[in-house]
Structure formats: C-alpha cells, structure tokens
Tab-separated table of C-alpha atoms in Angstrom:
chain	number	residue	atom	x	y	z
A	3	UNK	CA	0.201	0.052	0.020
A	4	UNK	CA	1.892	3.125	-1.454
A	5	UNK	CA	-0.468	6.274	0.156
A	6	UNK	CA	0.784	9.348	1.352
A	7	UNK	CA	0.824	10.566	4.855
A	8	UNK	CA	-2.805	11.057	5.619
A	9	UNK	CA	-2.522	14.302	7.090
A	10	UNK	CA	-1.594	15.414	3.408
A	11	UNK	CA	-5.159	15.288	2.523
A	12	UNK	CA	-6.147	16.116	-1.336
A	13	UNK	CA	-5.740	19.596	-1.791
A	14	UNK	CA	-3.033	20.225	-4.322
A	15	UNK	CA	-0.936	22.827	-2.403
A	16	UNK	CA	-0.827	20.235	0.283
A	17	UNK	CA	0.151	17.199	-1.777
A	18	UNK	CA	2.699	19.098	-3.513
A	19	UNK	CA	4.662	20.404	-0.229
A	20	UNK	CA	4.316	17.001	0.859
A	21	UNK	CA	5.512	15.165	-2.071
A	22	UNK	CA	8.567	17.755	-2.543
A	23	UNK	CA	9.132	19.595	0.427
A	24	UNK	CA	8.185	17.902	4.107
A	25	UNK	CA	10.739	15.551	5.399
A	26	UNK	CA	13.232	16.707	2.579
A	27	UNK	CA	16.484	17.440	4.693
A	28	UNK	CA	17.182	21.078	4.745
A	29	UNK	CA	20.617	22.068	5.248
A	30	UNK	CA	20.807	25.676	4.692
A	31	UNK	CA	20.737	27.996	7.689
A	32	UNK	CA	18.274	30.683	6.403
A	33	UNK	CA	15.992	28.408	5.103
A	34	UNK	CA	15.978	26.165	8.333
A	35	UNK	CA	15.325	29.864	9.984
A	36	UNK	CA	12.598	30.555	8.074
A	37	UNK	CA	10.560	27.312	8.465
A	38	UNK	CA	11.139	27.644	12.234
A	39	UNK	CA	9.483	31.154	12.103
A	40	UNK	CA	6.644	29.847	9.871
A	41	UNK	CA	5.920	26.744	12.299
A	42	UNK	CA	5.744	29.412	15.214
A	43	UNK	CA	3.013	31.513	13.114
A	44	UNK	CA	1.154	28.045	12.858
A	45	UNK	CA	0.987	27.685	16.268
A	46	UNK	CA	-3.005	27.598	16.976
A	47	UNK	CA	-3.705	27.098	13.353
A	48	UNK	CA	-3.488	24.422	10.277
A	49	UNK	CA	-0.559	24.088	8.408
A	50	UNK	CA	-2.527	24.344	5.464
A	51	UNK	CA	-3.312	28.094	6.403
A	52	UNK	CA	0.592	28.932	6.947
A	53	UNK	CA	0.956	27.248	3.326
A	54	UNK	CA	-1.538	29.333	1.607
A	55	UNK	CA	-0.031	32.224	2.951
A	56	UNK	CA	3.798	31.620	2.844
A	57	UNK	CA	4.474	33.907	-0.585
A	58	UNK	CA	2.727	36.530	1.819
A	59	UNK	CA	4.633	36.033	4.390
A	60	UNK	CA	7.770	36.294	2.228
A	61	UNK	CA	6.851	39.714	1.310
A	62	UNK	CA	5.899	41.126	4.342
A	63	UNK	CA	9.024	39.802	6.281
A	64	UNK	CA	11.723	40.728	3.656
A	65	UNK	CA	12.055	37.448	2.259
A	66	UNK	CA	12.970	36.231	5.637
A	67	UNK	CA	16.266	37.726	5.728
A	68	UNK	CA	17.254	37.903	9.155
A	69	UNK	CA	19.624	41.105	8.930
A	70	UNK	CA	16.780	42.910	7.770
A	71	UNK	CA	14.129	41.782	10.028
A	72	UNK	CA	16.332	42.167	13.485
A	73	UNK	CA	16.376	46.073	12.479
A	74	UNK	CA	12.725	46.193	12.431
A	75	UNK	CA	10.655	48.209	15.212
A	76	UNK	CA	7.231	49.378	16.186
A	77	UNK	CA	6.560	50.825	12.521
A	78	UNK	CA	7.367	47.077	10.741
A	79	UNK	CA	5.300	45.545	13.561
A	80	UNK	CA	2.293	47.512	12.860
A	81	UNK	CA	2.593	47.113	8.956
A	82	UNK	CA	2.523	43.452	9.453
A	83	UNK	CA	-0.749	43.892	11.806
A	84	UNK	CA	-2.093	45.593	8.922
A	85	UNK	CA	-1.342	43.254	5.962
A	86	UNK	CA	-4.402	40.597	5.785
A	87	UNK	CA	-1.985	38.357	3.448
A	88	UNK	CA	-0.330	36.850	6.938
A	89	UNK	CA	-1.516	35.805	10.235
A	90	UNK	CA	-1.835	39.100	12.083
A	91	UNK	CA	-0.561	38.194	15.592
A	92	UNK	CA	1.717	41.001	17.519
A	93	UNK	CA	3.376	37.981	19.761
A	94	UNK	CA	4.320	36.205	16.793
A	95	UNK	CA	5.435	39.208	14.968
A	96	UNK	CA	7.459	40.469	17.566
A	97	UNK	CA	9.163	36.959	18.171
A	98	UNK	CA	9.981	36.937	14.404
A	99	UNK	CA	12.304	40.035	15.333
A	100	UNK	CA	13.416	38.319	18.347
A	101	UNK	CA	14.315	35.297	16.611
A	102	UNK	CA	16.195	36.920	13.907
A	103	UNK	CA	18.472	38.747	16.534
A	104	UNK	CA	18.840	35.502	17.962
A	105	UNK	CA	19.727	33.867	14.589
A	106	UNK	CA	22.370	36.464	14.123
A	107	UNK	CA	24.188	35.548	17.275
A	108	UNK	CA	24.807	31.962	16.459
A	109	UNK	CA	27.660	31.087	14.317
A	110	UNK	CA	26.077	28.334	12.120
A	111	UNK	CA	22.444	27.640	12.694
A	112	UNK	CA	22.472	24.770	10.503
A	113	UNK	CA	25.181	23.136	12.289
A	114	UNK	CA	23.705	23.698	15.612
A	115	UNK	CA	20.019	22.253	14.518
A	116	UNK	CA	21.903	19.217	13.113
A	117	UNK	CA	24.216	18.748	15.924
A	118	UNK	CA	21.017	17.212	17.880
A	119	UNK	CA	20.699	14.532	15.193
A	120	UNK	CA	24.566	13.795	14.761
A	121	UNK	CA	24.428	15.438	11.495
A	122	UNK	CA	21.675	13.049	9.838
A	123	UNK	CA	18.377	12.608	9.841
A	124	UNK	CA	16.634	10.485	12.567
A	125	UNK	CA	14.825	7.730	10.362
A	126	UNK	CA	11.269	6.642	12.120
A	127	UNK	CA	9.501	3.675	10.740
A	128	UNK	CA	5.964	4.766	12.139
A	129	UNK	CA	3.069	2.561	10.511
A	130	UNK	CA	0.202	4.768	11.347
A	131	UNK	CA	-0.366	8.515	12.129
A	132	UNK	CA	-1.238	7.596	15.477
A	133	UNK	CA	2.330	6.226	16.334
A	134	UNK	CA	3.904	9.489	15.408
A	135	UNK	CA	4.186	11.523	18.341
A	136	UNK	CA	3.525	15.529	18.941
A	137	UNK	CA	6.698	16.295	20.843
A	138	UNK	CA	9.482	14.087	21.938
A	139	UNK	CA	12.502	14.549	24.511
A	140	UNK	CA	15.045	15.441	22.008
A	141	UNK	CA	12.379	17.998	20.615
A	142	UNK	CA	11.651	19.290	24.144
A	143	UNK	CA	15.369	19.911	24.791
A	144	UNK	CA	16.187	21.586	21.477
A	145	UNK	CA	13.237	23.851	22.340
A	146	UNK	CA	14.649	24.731	25.965
A	147	UNK	CA	18.107	25.141	24.020
A	148	UNK	CA	16.461	27.520	21.834
A	149	UNK	CA	14.944	29.597	24.249
A	150	UNK	CA	17.961	29.842	26.188
A	151	UNK	CA	19.665	31.155	22.862
A	152	UNK	CA	16.717	33.994	22.900
A	153	UNK	CA	14.116	32.461	20.580
A	154	UNK	CA	10.439	32.473	21.023
A	155	UNK	CA	7.708	30.478	20.148
A	156	UNK	CA	9.643	27.424	19.831
A	157	UNK	CA	7.984	24.995	22.332
A	158	UNK	CA	8.434	21.188	22.152
A	159	UNK	CA	5.106	21.001	19.902
A	160	UNK	CA	6.649	23.383	17.542
A	161	UNK	CA	9.726	22.322	17.261
A	162	UNK	CA	8.863	18.750	16.580
A	163	UNK	CA	6.662	19.819	13.740
A	164	UNK	CA	9.753	21.800	12.430
A	165	UNK	CA	12.202	19.050	12.826
A	166	UNK	CA	9.565	16.710	10.631
A	167	UNK	CA	9.455	19.711	8.211
A	168	UNK	CA	13.072	20.034	7.524
A	169	UNK	CA	13.650	16.424	7.634
A	170	UNK	CA	16.048	16.482	10.821
A	171	UNK	CA	13.392	13.524	11.355
A	172	UNK	CA	11.924	11.355	8.898
A	173	UNK	CA	8.561	10.759	9.733
A	174	UNK	CA	6.995	9.833	6.650
A	175	UNK	CA	4.775	6.921	7.456
A	176	UNK	CA	6.491	3.367	5.940
A	177	UNK	CA	3.708	3.044	3.763
A	178	UNK	CA	4.119	6.721	2.266
A	179	UNK	CA	6.057	6.611	-1.007
A	180	UNK	CA	8.098	9.924	0.145
A	181	UNK	CA	9.601	7.806	3.184
A	182	UNK	CA	12.488	5.835	0.953
A	183	UNK	CA	13.273	9.001	-0.897
A	184	UNK	CA	13.715	11.336	2.176
A	185	UNK	CA	15.592	8.606	3.793
A	186	UNK	CA	18.156	8.438	0.695
A	187	UNK	CA	18.717	11.974	1.026
A	188	UNK	CA	20.409	11.822	3.989
A	189	UNK	CA	24.129	13.380	4.117
C-alpha cells in the first residue's frame, strides 16, 4: 500500500508540499530559520493556512532576511498587523524580530540544528499517524536550548513539527512513497 501520509489530504498545495518539501533534509541555515518562524506562526492553526499564505509571509518579512528583520521596530510591526495576507498576531510578529536577532548571534544555525541528530536525519518507521508523537524528549531539549539562545514561539510541539518539516526527522509513514526517497537524501 503506497499512500502518502494521511495529513496531506487531497488539496494540491498540500500534496505538493508533502511530496516535494516535507521531510526533505534542509541544510541551509536561512531556510531552516524561515521554516522555524513559519512553524511558530502555525501554532494554534492548521499548516495549510500557513502554506497558503507563505508567499505573503515572504513579502511581508523581507524574504525572511534575518539581518533586515533584526533592525525592525514598531513601524514594521504595525505594517504586518495591517497586512491581511499574513497571520496578524503581534506576539508572533515581535517574536520573529527577536528570533532574527537570536539567529544572528549564532555562528552556524544549520550546524547547531543538525548537531542534535548527529548530523543526519533520524529515521522513524511509523506505520500509522496515531504512532507519530507531537513532541519528544529531543524536541523538548532543542526547544529549551532555542529559548536559552533567545528564541520565542519554539515550544516542544512546534520544534517537533519543524524538525519533521526540515527532514531532521523522517516521519513519513513507512507506507508513504516519500519515506524511502527522504531516507536516501540523508548526507
């Protein structure tokens, strides 16, 4: 049975995301940071909501350029709060600025992230969605360490979803046609 992971649904934007991005190991620091920010915005919402607004987020947040965002102040926050194309949540917008500053304090965000998995994706072998955890001791530790580094909106559940999305963890079900290709992409 080769069915994609059940969470992907049938909407094209979601199935395309599942088939081409989710679980693919990401080694670029800036791309990892962007995905962490978007997962923070997703808190309390469905991922498809963020996915449909992702291009708007990229425009509103200067292409997720941490150096630009780190210089933001109240005028940029107000512009984002007035932008119907994104999630208009002051706390999450301000956390993005804080997270940009924290990111810039790190020497190599990608190396920092991948150190938690020994530099290669953790290969899980879940048969059903019910087996997949919402958080793990590893995501809990990574969340604590991100917070110590100054990051916000990065609790254990957000971090676990982000680790899945960025391929730090391969959580495609073993029945999914993307499980083995993602496994093969590990460096």
